[in-house]
């Protein structure tokens, strides 16, 4: 039994396999021909692996940037890094985290089938990290192991169902449809970006889109996303390398290669990674959305796949870079405030700022143009700097380490339920989880009743009347067409 569970966990922790299986089931439910089923499943698997490979290239090129930044400005503190903190968590909470992750996915599907929150969370890797943090919070609260798994699975299912829901009103502005959602643990920060962009867009002349930036004729090459990303990152890398010093870069990072040559190649590698991500996203969108039509029609009515954060990148490539830089500046501002305030210092996590900052830029651009992309991503940068600071006290001994969870959803969920535990103990945590379930079903009943009064229309996917109608959600090609057109 333990071996079977181990295999299942290995499968469900691989987002590429999950997405490919979803594509397979969706195509089978539509009774597609064998060749179409095989082609769609394999292309989905390969497309997601291409996307993941691009993300790996980007992360690898950002690692030396983070090291140079700390060396250049002599900053020591807590580094938000999901992989590092989860590695420590699993030593004490590994089994509980795995079971929370597995049963939490089942709760997510049941909630999608029985409420108007139709999102099925397919980003297995970050969902597993969330399960690990929930195991810590409930473990520190003193729950027995069975209690950690039971209440943790319910909380995990709630988080993975509601996180895409709070972003979806803004995702519809990005994609122009209701076919795909954002499933990532940076959801709260991305939604904050959309909210800030909406509040700051003004009532007069709207801010232009980041994708409509005009360049003089002689600078026409800057219209190419790959070129502008490479050049912009090269300038940033060189500046930070100059502050870090040639000896540090050549001794610790480049293995003797000239430090300017090294950082320029890292900037070009970063741009190459973004290029690969965009190619992978196009393949995944073109395959998974039509395949998911079978799921939404036969198993979970109007179900919407919630996919990883790069799914937003193709819709506004310029906003990806702008969002990353604005979020990183927000992280530096937040870190400066901590230095003057004398608190623990949270060093900006470059990977977190790129992933969630880029998505915040895309969402902010859709909601408020260039101004929204900058201000929204800046707000996300502040959020993922201060939330980890307030999360540290509720993580017990784990919070004493030099790393912590980075994305905004970890902060929101961990701080909320950690503080509830400190204030009222285990009973208060159980009441809060059950109350959240009741609220989800109550809101679902309210939205459905409102939809019936409005003329029998379907309640939509997230309760935002007038959006998410079945006809739009069933249009499996719309998102892919939009992505290709931009």
Coordinates of C-alpha atoms in Angstrom, one line a residue:
X1 CA 0.0 0.0 0.0
X2 CA 2.8 2.4 0.9
X3 CA 4.5 1.6 -2.4
X4 CA 1.3 2.4 -4.4
X5 CA 0.9 5.6 -2.5
X6 CA 4.5 6.5 -3.2
X7 CA 4.0 6.0 -7.0
X8 CA 0.8 8.0 -7.0
X9 CA 2.5 10.9 -5.2
X10 CA 5.4 10.7 -7.7
X11 CA 2.8 11.0 -10.5
X12 CA 0.8 13.8 -9.0
X13 CA 3.9 15.8 -8.1
X14 CA 4.8 16.0 -11.8
X15 CA 2.7 18.8 -13.4
X16 CA 3.6 17.6 -16.9
X17 CA 2.1 14.2 -16.2
X18 CA -1.0 15.6 -14.5
X19 CA -1.7 17.9 -17.4
X20 CA -1.0 15.2 -20.0
X21 CA -3.4 12.8 -18.1
X22 CA -6.1 15.5 -18.0
X23 CA -5.6 16.0 -21.8
X24 CA -5.9 12.2 -22.3
X25 CA -9.1 11.9 -20.2
X26 CA -10.6 15.0 -21.9
X27 CA -10.0 13.7 -25.4
X28 CA -11.3 10.2 -24.5
X29 CA -14.5 11.7 -23.1
X30 CA -15.0 13.5 -26.4
X31 CA -14.5 10.1 -28.2
X32 CA -11.7 11.5 -30.4
X33 CA -10.0 9.1 -32.8
X34 CA -7.0 7.2 -31.4
X35 CA -4.5 9.2 -33.4
X36 CA -6.0 12.5 -32.1
X37 CA -5.9 11.2 -28.5
X38 CA -2.3 10.1 -28.8
X39 CA -1.2 13.3 -30.6
X40 CA -3.0 15.6 -28.1
X41 CA -1.7 13.8 -25.1
X42 CA 1.9 13.6 -26.2
X43 CA 2.0 17.2 -27.4
X44 CA 0.6 18.4 -24.1
X45 CA 3.2 16.4 -22.2
X46 CA 6.0 17.7 -24.4
X47 CA 4.7 21.2 -24.4
X48 CA 4.7 21.3 -20.7
X49 CA 8.2 19.9 -20.5
X50 CA 9.3 22.6 -22.9
X51 CA 7.7 25.2 -20.7
X52 CA 9.4 23.7 -17.6
X53 CA 12.7 23.5 -19.4
X54 CA 12.5 27.2 -20.2
X55 CA 11.7 28.0 -16.6
X56 CA 14.7 25.9 -15.5
X57 CA 16.9 27.9 -17.8
X58 CA 15.6 31.2 -16.4
X59 CA 16.0 30.1 -12.8
X60 CA 19.5 28.9 -13.4
X61 CA 20.5 32.2 -14.9
X62 CA 19.0 34.1 -12.0
X63 CA 20.8 32.2 -9.3
X64 CA 24.2 34.0 -9.9
X65 CA 22.3 37.3 -10.1
X66 CA 21.1 36.7 -6.5
X67 CA 24.5 35.8 -5.3
X68 CA 26.1 38.9 -6.9
X69 CA 23.3 41.1 -5.5
X70 CA 24.0 39.9 -1.9
X71 CA 27.8 40.3 -2.4
X72 CA 27.4 43.7 -4.0
X73 CA 25.3 45.3 -1.3
X74 CA 26.5 43.2 1.7
X75 CA 23.1 42.1 2.7
X76 CA 22.5 39.1 5.0
X77 CA 19.1 37.9 6.1
X78 CA 16.3 35.4 5.3
X79 CA 16.1 34.3 1.7
X80 CA 12.5 33.3 0.5
X81 CA 13.1 30.2 -1.5
X82 CA 10.4 27.5 -1.7
X83 CA 12.8 24.6 -2.6
X84 CA 15.1 25.4 0.3
X85 CA 12.5 25.7 3.0
X86 CA 10.5 22.6 1.7
X87 CA 13.7 20.5 1.9
X88 CA 13.9 21.3 5.6
X89 CA 10.1 20.9 6.2
X90 CA 10.0 17.4 4.7
X91 CA 12.5 16.1 7.3
X92 CA 9.8 16.4 10.0
X93 CA 6.5 16.6 8.1
X94 CA 7.2 14.6 4.9
X95 CA 4.5 11.9 5.2
X96 CA 1.8 14.4 6.4
X97 CA 2.6 16.8 3.6
X98 CA 2.3 14.0 1.0
X99 CA -1.1 12.9 2.3
X100 CA -2.4 16.5 2.6
X101 CA -1.3 17.0 -1.0
X102 CA -3.0 13.8 -2.3
X103 CA -6.3 14.2 -0.4
X104 CA -6.3 17.9 -0.9
X105 CA -6.5 17.4 -4.7
X106 CA -9.5 15.2 -4.2
X107 CA -11.2 17.9 -2.1
X108 CA -10.3 20.4 -4.9
X109 CA -12.1 18.3 -7.5
X110 CA -15.1 17.7 -5.2
X111 CA -15.4 21.5 -4.6
X112 CA -15.2 22.2 -8.3
X113 CA -17.9 19.6 -9.0
X114 CA -20.3 20.9 -6.3
X115 CA -19.8 24.6 -6.2
X116 CA -19.5 27.5 -8.7
X117 CA -15.8 27.6 -8.1
X118 CA -14.9 25.4 -11.1
X119 CA -11.1 25.6 -10.9
X120 CA -9.1 22.4 -11.0
X121 CA -5.5 23.2 -9.8
X122 CA -3.0 21.5 -12.0
X123 CA 0.3 23.1 -10.7
X124 CA 1.3 20.1 -8.7
X125 CA 4.7 21.3 -7.6
X126 CA 3.6 24.5 -5.9
X127 CA 0.5 22.7 -4.5
X128 CA 2.9 20.2 -2.8
X129 CA 4.8 23.1 -1.3
X130 CA 1.5 24.5 0.0
X131 CA 0.7 21.1 1.6
X132 CA 4.1 21.2 3.3
X133 CA 3.5 24.6 4.8
X134 CA 0.0 23.6 6.0
X135 CA 1.5 20.5 7.7
X136 CA 3.9 22.8 9.5
X137 CA 1.2 25.2 10.7
X138 CA -1.1 22.4 11.9
X139 CA 1.9 20.5 13.4
X140 CA 3.0 23.6 15.4
X141 CA -0.6 24.0 16.5
X142 CA -0.3 20.6 18.2
X143 CA -2.7 18.5 16.1
X144 CA -2.1 14.7 16.1
X145 CA -0.9 13.3 12.7
X146 CA -4.4 12.2 11.7
X147 CA -5.7 15.6 12.5
X148 CA -2.9 17.3 10.5
X149 CA -3.9 15.2 7.5
X150 CA -7.7 15.5 7.8
X151 CA -7.9 19.3 8.5
X152 CA -4.9 19.9 6.3
X153 CA -6.5 18.2 3.3
X154 CA -9.7 20.3 3.7
X155 CA -7.6 23.5 4.0
X156 CA -5.5 22.5 1.0
X157 CA -8.6 21.9 -1.1
X158 CA -10.0 25.3 -0.1
X159 CA -6.8 27.1 -1.0
X160 CA -6.3 25.4 -4.4
X161 CA -10.0 26.1 -5.3
X162 CA -10.2 29.7 -4.1
X163 CA -6.7 31.0 -5.2
X164 CA -7.5 30.8 -8.9
X165 CA -10.9 32.3 -8.2
X166 CA -9.6 35.6 -6.8
X167 CA -7.3 36.1 -9.9
X168 CA -9.9 35.0 -12.5
X169 CA -11.7 38.4 -13.0
X170 CA -8.3 39.8 -14.0
X171 CA -7.3 36.7 -16.0
X172 CA -10.4 37.2 -18.2
X173 CA -9.1 40.7 -19.0
X174 CA -5.8 39.1 -20.1
X175 CA -7.1 36.1 -22.1
X176 CA -10.4 37.6 -23.3
X177 CA -12.2 34.4 -22.3
X178 CA -12.9 32.1 -19.3
X179 CA -11.1 29.1 -20.7
X180 CA -8.0 29.0 -18.5
X181 CA -7.2 30.2 -14.9
X182 CA -4.0 30.9 -13.0
X183 CA -3.0 28.2 -10.6
X184 CA 0.0 29.4 -8.6
X185 CA 0.9 30.1 -5.0
X186 CA 1.5 33.7 -6.0
X187 CA -2.3 34.2 -6.7
X188 CA -2.9 36.7 -3.8
X189 CA -0.1 38.9 -5.0
X190 CA -1.1 38.8 -8.6
X191 CA -4.7 39.6 -7.7
X192 CA -3.4 42.5 -5.6
X193 CA -1.6 43.7 -8.7
X194 CA -4.8 43.6 -10.7
X195 CA -6.6 45.5 -7.9
X196 CA -3.9 48.2 -7.6
X197 CA -3.9 48.6 -11.4
X198 CA -7.7 49.0 -11.4
X199 CA -7.6 51.6 -8.7
X200 CA -4.8 53.7 -10.2
X201 CA -5.8 53.6 -13.9
X202 CA -7.7 56.9 -13.6
X203 CA -10.9 58.0 -15.3
X204 CA -9.3 60.1 -18.0
X205 CA -7.1 59.0 -20.8
X206 CA -6.3 55.3 -20.0
X207 CA -2.6 54.3 -19.8
X208 CA -1.5 52.6 -23.0
X209 CA -0.6 48.9 -23.1
X210 CA 3.0 47.8 -22.5
X211 CA 2.6 46.0 -25.9
X212 CA 2.0 49.2 -27.8
X213 CA 5.3 50.8 -26.9
X214 CA 6.6 52.7 -29.9
X215 CA 10.3 53.0 -30.7
X216 CA 12.1 55.4 -33.2
X217 CA 12.8 53.8 -36.6
X218 CA 16.5 53.3 -35.7
X219 CA 15.5 51.4 -32.6
X220 CA 13.1 49.1 -34.4
X221 CA 15.0 46.1 -33.2
X222 CA 13.6 46.8 -29.7
X223 CA 10.2 45.6 -30.8
X224 CA 11.6 42.1 -30.6
X225 CA 10.8 40.7 -27.2
X226 CA 13.9 38.4 -27.2
X227 CA 16.2 41.4 -28.0
X228 CA 14.8 43.8 -25.5
X229 CA 14.8 41.2 -22.7
X230 CA 18.4 40.3 -23.4
X231 CA 19.6 43.9 -23.6
X232 CA 17.7 45.0 -20.5
X233 CA 19.0 42.1 -18.5
X234 CA 22.5 42.6 -19.8
X235 CA 22.6 46.2 -18.5
X236 CA 21.3 45.0 -15.0
X237 CA 23.7 42.1 -14.8
X238 CA 26.7 44.3 -15.7
X239 CA 25.8 47.0 -13.2
X240 CA 25.4 44.4 -10.3
X241 CA 28.6 42.6 -11.4
X242 CA 30.5 45.9 -11.3
X243 CA 29.4 46.4 -7.7
X244 CA 30.1 42.8 -6.7
X245 CA 33.6 43.0 -8.2
X246 CA 35.5 41.0 -10.8
X247 CA 37.3 38.8 -8.2
X248 CA 34.1 37.6 -6.6
X249 CA 32.4 36.8 -9.9
X250 CA 35.4 35.1 -11.4
X251 CA 36.2 33.2 -8.2
X252 CA 32.8 32.1 -7.0
X253 CA 30.6 32.0 -10.1
X254 CA 32.3 32.0 -13.5
X255 CA 35.1 29.5 -12.8
X256 CA 37.7 32.0 -14.1
X257 CA 35.8 33.3 -17.1
X258 CA 36.0 37.1 -17.5
X259 CA 33.2 38.5 -15.4
X260 CA 31.7 40.8 -18.0
X261 CA 31.6 38.0 -20.6
X262 CA 30.1 35.7 -18.0
X263 CA 27.2 38.1 -17.0
X264 CA 26.4 39.1 -20.6
X265 CA 26.0 35.3 -21.4
X266 CA 23.8 34.9 -18.3
X267 CA 21.6 37.7 -19.6
X268 CA 21.4 36.1 -23.0
X269 CA 20.6 32.8 -21.3
X270 CA 17.8 34.4 -19.4
X271 CA 16.3 35.7 -22.6
X272 CA 16.7 32.3 -24.2
X273 CA 14.8 30.8 -21.3
X274 CA 11.9 33.2 -21.7
X275 CA 11.8 32.4 -25.4
X276 CA 11.5 28.7 -24.6
X277 CA 8.8 29.3 -22.0
X278 CA 6.7 31.3 -24.6
X279 CA 7.0 28.4 -27.1
X280 CA 6.0 25.9 -24.5
X281 CA 3.0 27.9 -23.4
X282 CA 1.7 28.2 -26.9
X283 CA 1.8 24.4 -27.3
X284 CA 0.1 23.7 -24.0
X285 CA -2.7 26.2 -24.5
X286 CA -3.3 24.9 -28.0
X287 CA -3.7 21.3 -26.7
X288 CA -5.0 21.5 -23.1
X289 CA -7.9 23.9 -23.6
X290 CA -9.7 21.9 -26.3
X291 CA -9.0 18.7 -24.4
X292 CA -10.3 20.1 -21.2
X293 CA -13.6 20.6 -23.0
X294 CA -14.3 16.9 -22.4
X295 CA -13.7 17.3 -18.7
X296 CA -15.9 20.3 -18.4
X297 CA -18.8 18.7 -20.3
X298 CA -18.7 15.2 -18.9
X299 CA -17.1 15.1 -15.4
X300 CA -17.1 18.5 -13.8
X301 CA -19.5 20.8 -15.6
X302 CA -17.8 24.0 -16.8
X303 CA -14.5 23.0 -15.2
X304 CA -11.6 25.4 -15.8
X305 CA -7.9 24.3 -15.7
X306 CA -5.7 26.4 -13.4
X307 CA -2.2 26.3 -14.8
X308 CA 1.2 27.6 -13.7
X309 CA 2.2 31.2 -13.9
X310 CA 4.1 31.2 -17.3
X311 CA 0.7 30.6 -18.9
X312 CA 0.2 34.4 -18.7
X313 CA 3.5 35.3 -20.4
X314 CA 2.5 35.0 -24.1
X315 CA -0.3 37.5 -23.7
X316 CA 2.0 40.5 -22.9
X317 CA 5.7 39.7 -23.3
X318 CA 6.8 43.3 -22.6
X319 CA 4.8 43.3 -19.4
X320 CA 6.8 40.2 -18.3
X321 CA 10.0 42.2 -18.1
X322 CA 8.4 45.3 -16.7
X323 CA 6.6 43.4 -14.0
X324 CA 9.7 41.5 -13.0
X325 CA 11.8 44.7 -12.6
X326 CA 9.0 46.6 -10.8
X327 CA 8.4 43.7 -8.4
X328 CA 12.1 43.5 -7.7
X329 CA 12.3 47.2 -6.9
X330 CA 9.4 46.7 -4.6
X331 CA 11.4 44.0 -2.8
X332 CA 14.4 46.3 -2.5
X333 CA 12.2 49.0 -1.0
X334 CA 10.7 46.6 1.4
X335 CA 14.1 45.3 2.4
X336 CA 15.3 48.9 3.0
X337 CA 12.3 49.5 5.3
X338 CA 13.2 46.4 7.3
X339 CA 16.8 47.5 7.7
X340 CA 15.8 50.9 9.1
X341 CA 13.1 49.3 11.3
X342 CA 15.5 46.8 12.8
X343 CA 13.4 43.8 12.0
X344 CA 14.6 40.5 10.5
X345 CA 15.6 41.2 6.9
X346 CA 13.9 39.5 4.0
X347 CA 16.3 39.5 0.9
X348 CA 14.4 39.8 -2.4
X349 CA 14.1 36.3 -3.9
X350 CA 15.0 36.8 -7.6
X351 CA 13.1 33.8 -8.8
X352 CA 9.9 34.6 -6.9
X353 CA 10.0 38.2 -8.1
X354 CA 10.5 37.0 -11.7
X355 CA 7.7 34.4 -11.7
X356 CA 5.0 36.3 -9.7
X357 CA 6.3 39.8 -10.7
X358 CA 6.0 38.9 -14.4
X359 CA 2.5 37.6 -14.0
X360 CA 1.6 40.7 -11.9
X361 CA 2.9 42.9 -14.8
X362 CA 0.7 41.0 -17.3
X363 CA -2.3 41.3 -15.1
X364 CA -1.6 44.9 -14.2
X365 CA -1.2 45.8 -17.8
X366 CA -4.6 44.2 -18.7
X367 CA -6.3 46.1 -15.8
X368 CA -4.5 49.5 -16.0
X369 CA -2.0 49.6 -18.9
X370 CA 1.6 50.6 -18.4
X371 CA 0.9 52.4 -15.2
X372 CA -0.9 49.3 -13.9
X373 CA 1.9 47.0 -14.9
X374 CA 4.4 49.0 -12.9
X375 CA 2.4 49.9 -9.8
X376 CA 0.7 46.5 -9.7
X377 CA 3.9 44.5 -9.9
X378 CA 5.5 46.9 -7.4
X379 CA 2.7 46.1 -4.9
X380 CA 3.3 42.4 -5.5
X381 CA 7.0 43.0 -4.7
X382 CA 6.1 44.6 -1.4
X383 CA 3.7 41.8 -0.6
X384 CA 6.1 39.0 -1.1
X385 CA 8.7 40.8 1.0
X386 CA 6.6 41.7 4.0
X387 CA 4.3 38.5 4.1
X388 CA 7.3 36.2 4.6
X389 CA 8.5 38.4 7.5
X390 CA 5.1 38.1 9.3
X391 CA 5.0 34.3 8.4
X392 CA 8.3 33.6 10.3
X393 CA 6.8 33.6 13.9
X394 CA 4.1 31.0 13.1
X395 CA 6.4 28.4 11.5
X396 CA 7.9 27.2 14.8
X397 CA 11.5 26.0 14.6
X398 CA 11.3 26.1 10.8
X399 CA 10.9 29.9 11.1
X400 CA 14.3 30.1 12.8
X401 CA 16.1 28.9 9.7
X402 CA 17.6 31.2 7.1
X403 CA 15.0 30.5 4.5
X404 CA 11.2 30.8 4.3
X405 CA 8.3 30.4 1.8
X406 CA 8.3 33.1 -0.8
X407 CA 5.0 33.5 -2.6
X408 CA 2.0 35.5 -1.4
X409 CA -0.5 32.6 -0.9
X410 CA 1.9 31.0 1.6
X411 CA 2.0 34.2 3.6
X412 CA -1.8 34.8 3.5
X413 CA -2.7 31.2 4.5
X414 CA 0.1 30.7 6.9
X415 CA -0.3 34.0 8.8
X416 CA -4.1 33.7 8.9
X417 CA -4.3 30.2 10.3
X418 CA -1.1 30.5 12.4
X419 CA -2.6 33.5 14.2
X420 CA -5.9 31.8 14.6
X421 CA -4.0 28.9 16.2
X422 CA -2.1 31.2 18.5
X423 CA -5.3 33.0 19.5
X424 CA -7.7 30.0 20.0
X425 CA -5.8 26.8 19.6
X426 CA -6.9 23.7 17.6
X427 CA -10.6 24.3 18.1
X428 CA -10.3 27.8 16.5
X429 CA -8.5 26.3 13.5
X430 CA -11.1 23.6 13.0
X431 CA -13.9 26.2 13.3
X432 CA -12.2 28.5 10.8
X433 CA -11.8 25.6 8.2
X434 CA -15.4 24.5 8.6
X435 CA -16.7 28.1 8.5
X436 CA -14.7 28.6 5.2
X437 CA -16.4 25.5 3.7
X438 CA -19.8 26.8 4.7
X439 CA -19.1 30.2 3.2
X440 CA -18.0 28.6 -0.1
X441 CA -21.2 26.6 -0.4
X442 CA -23.3 29.6 0.8
X443 CA -21.8 31.9 -1.8
X444 CA -22.4 29.2 -4.4
X445 CA -26.1 28.9 -3.6
X446 CA -26.3 32.7 -3.6
X447 CA -24.8 33.0 -7.1
X448 CA -26.9 30.3 -8.5
X449 CA -30.1 31.9 -7.1
X450 CA -29.0 35.2 -8.6
X451 CA -28.4 33.5 -11.9
X452 CA -31.8 31.9 -11.9
X453 CA -33.4 35.3 -11.2
X454 CA -31.5 36.8 -14.1
X455 CA -33.1 34.4 -16.5
X456 CA -31.7 31.0 -15.9
X457 CA -28.2 31.8 -16.9
X458 CA -25.5 29.6 -15.5
X459 CA -23.8 31.1 -12.4
X460 CA -20.5 31.3 -14.1
X461 CA -17.2 30.1 -12.8
X462 CA -16.4 32.4 -10.0
X463 CA -19.5 34.3 -9.2
X464 CA -18.8 37.3 -11.3
X465 CA -22.1 37.8 -13.1
X466 CA -22.0 38.5 -16.7
X467 CA -18.8 36.5 -17.2
X468 CA -17.8 32.9 -17.5
X469 CA -20.9 31.9 -19.4
X470 CA -21.0 28.3 -20.6
X471 CA -20.7 29.2 -24.2
X472 CA -17.5 31.1 -23.7
X473 CA -16.0 28.4 -21.4
X474 CA -16.8 25.7 -23.9
X475 CA -14.9 27.6 -26.6
X476 CA -11.8 25.6 -26.5
X477 CA -9.9 27.4 -29.2
X478 CA -10.3 31.0 -28.1
X479 CA -7.4 31.3 -25.7
X480 CA -5.0 29.6 -28.0
X481 CA -6.0 31.8 -30.9
X482 CA -5.5 34.9 -28.7
X483 CA -2.1 33.7 -27.6
X484 CA -1.0 33.1 -31.1
X485 CA -2.2 36.4 -32.3
X486 CA -0.2 38.5 -29.8

